[in-house]
XYZ file of C-alpha atoms in Angstrom:
139
model
C -6.538 18.590 -24.598
C -2.879 17.896 -24.088
C -1.051 17.674 -20.803
C 1.013 20.739 -21.685
C 0.536 23.748 -19.421
C -1.224 26.718 -20.981
C -1.387 30.402 -20.124
C -3.567 33.103 -21.621
C -2.096 36.161 -23.314
C -1.624 39.130 -20.977
C -3.714 42.271 -21.283
C -1.694 45.318 -22.326
C -1.941 47.073 -18.964
C -3.512 44.363 -16.812
C -2.114 42.277 -13.965
C 1.065 40.226 -14.190
C 0.987 37.799 -17.096
C 0.337 34.143 -16.253
C 3.341 31.864 -16.679
C 2.986 28.292 -17.910
C 3.119 25.613 -15.273
C 2.680 25.542 -11.524
C 5.856 23.983 -10.207
C 4.835 24.056 -6.539
C 1.436 22.397 -7.065
C 2.955 19.921 -9.517
C 5.414 18.911 -6.787
C 2.628 18.916 -4.151
C 0.503 16.408 -6.092
C 3.500 14.212 -6.935
C 4.307 13.964 -3.221
C 0.629 13.460 -2.336
C 0.495 10.512 -4.759
C 3.618 8.940 -3.250
C 3.925 6.413 -0.445
C 5.245 9.232 1.790
C 2.546 11.909 1.394
C 3.315 13.326 4.848
C 6.301 15.074 3.240
C 3.890 17.778 2.047
C 3.790 18.991 5.652
C 7.351 20.237 5.087
C 5.997 22.525 2.340
C 3.469 24.489 4.414
C 3.957 27.839 6.142
C 3.439 28.531 9.842
C 0.137 30.342 9.083
C -1.105 27.721 6.584
C -4.839 27.314 5.999
C -6.666 25.173 3.470
C -10.022 23.921 2.277
C -10.659 20.850 0.138
C -14.199 20.306 -1.110
C -14.297 16.627 -2.052
C -17.392 15.745 -4.059
C -18.286 12.184 -4.952
C -21.268 13.296 -7.041
C -24.892 14.012 -6.273
C -25.190 15.316 -2.721
C -22.047 13.512 -1.543
C -19.373 16.039 -0.573
C -16.993 16.525 2.319
C -15.361 19.837 3.246
C -11.927 19.346 4.792
C -10.507 22.610 6.149
C -8.262 24.155 8.761
C -4.540 24.415 9.401
C -1.643 22.037 9.905
C -3.422 19.692 12.362
C -6.415 19.324 10.042
C -4.108 18.650 7.076
C -2.478 15.897 9.119
C -5.965 14.460 9.703
C -6.786 14.718 6.001
C -3.596 12.847 5.106
C -4.312 10.128 7.684
C -7.735 9.295 6.189
C -6.561 9.048 2.547
C -6.333 5.744 0.678
C -2.614 5.547 -0.131
C -1.796 4.450 -3.681
C -5.422 4.433 -4.857
C -5.969 7.907 -6.347
C -3.514 9.821 -8.514
C -3.549 13.400 -9.772
C -2.882 14.228 -13.441
C -2.191 17.674 -14.887
C -4.408 19.114 -17.607
C -3.234 22.732 -17.375
C -1.516 25.018 -14.910
C -0.291 28.572 -14.539
C 1.495 30.859 -12.135
C 0.826 34.552 -11.549
C 3.163 36.093 -9.004
C 2.837 34.033 -5.812
C -0.385 32.330 -6.974
C -0.556 28.971 -8.738
C -3.585 27.448 -10.476
C -3.834 23.778 -11.445
C -6.539 21.927 -13.385
C -6.316 18.176 -13.315
C -7.940 14.780 -13.268
C -8.176 12.371 -10.374
C -7.812 8.745 -11.374
C -8.716 5.829 -9.139
C -6.680 2.732 -9.994
C -5.959 4.397 -13.364
C -9.609 5.084 -14.238
C -10.851 8.674 -14.556
C -12.868 9.510 -11.437
C -13.165 13.306 -11.239
C -11.849 16.681 -12.307
C -10.219 18.968 -9.758
C -8.966 22.519 -9.520
C -6.377 23.729 -7.039
C -5.132 27.175 -6.171
C -2.221 27.995 -3.920
C -0.729 31.226 -2.609
C 2.926 30.840 -1.764
C 5.113 32.724 0.672
C 8.207 34.538 -0.527
C 10.230 31.528 0.665
C 8.209 29.129 -1.514
C 5.975 27.483 1.094
C 2.221 27.256 0.682
C 0.263 29.731 2.799
C -3.245 29.214 1.382
C -4.591 26.189 -0.483
C -8.039 25.726 -1.997
C -8.977 22.523 -3.842
C -12.303 21.432 -5.300
C -13.087 18.151 -7.062
C -16.159 16.725 -8.712
C -17.050 13.835 -10.999
C -19.872 15.928 -12.494
C -17.728 17.906 -14.964
C -15.003 16.089 -16.877
C -12.623 17.931 -19.211
C -11.540 14.812 -21.162
């Protein structure tokens, strides 16, 4: 699989056709991987809510969820500079973005993750759902 974004062909009379890439989520993960990850707080809407299901394999999983305050708590507990996010594929349909990627720890593949975001009309994230697991790898 290449790192190029892919989108399926639209149905003749179905919903809006997916567009390659997910520019918001691509930016989100680039900021998250930086030394200044708190900048993502500038990208969230006033009514932001999220859930991140963080599996380490087996029965080990943590569910981070809530609004802005809980996202601040999530950011505070992260290991800065340890994990990075790498795009496998992404698409955008209207105000929704989907992102499939790999998490690498010190450059070594650790897990696969999926992220979905619903954006406001002004381009801020309103809803964010992320799941990651080492149990299914796409590479």
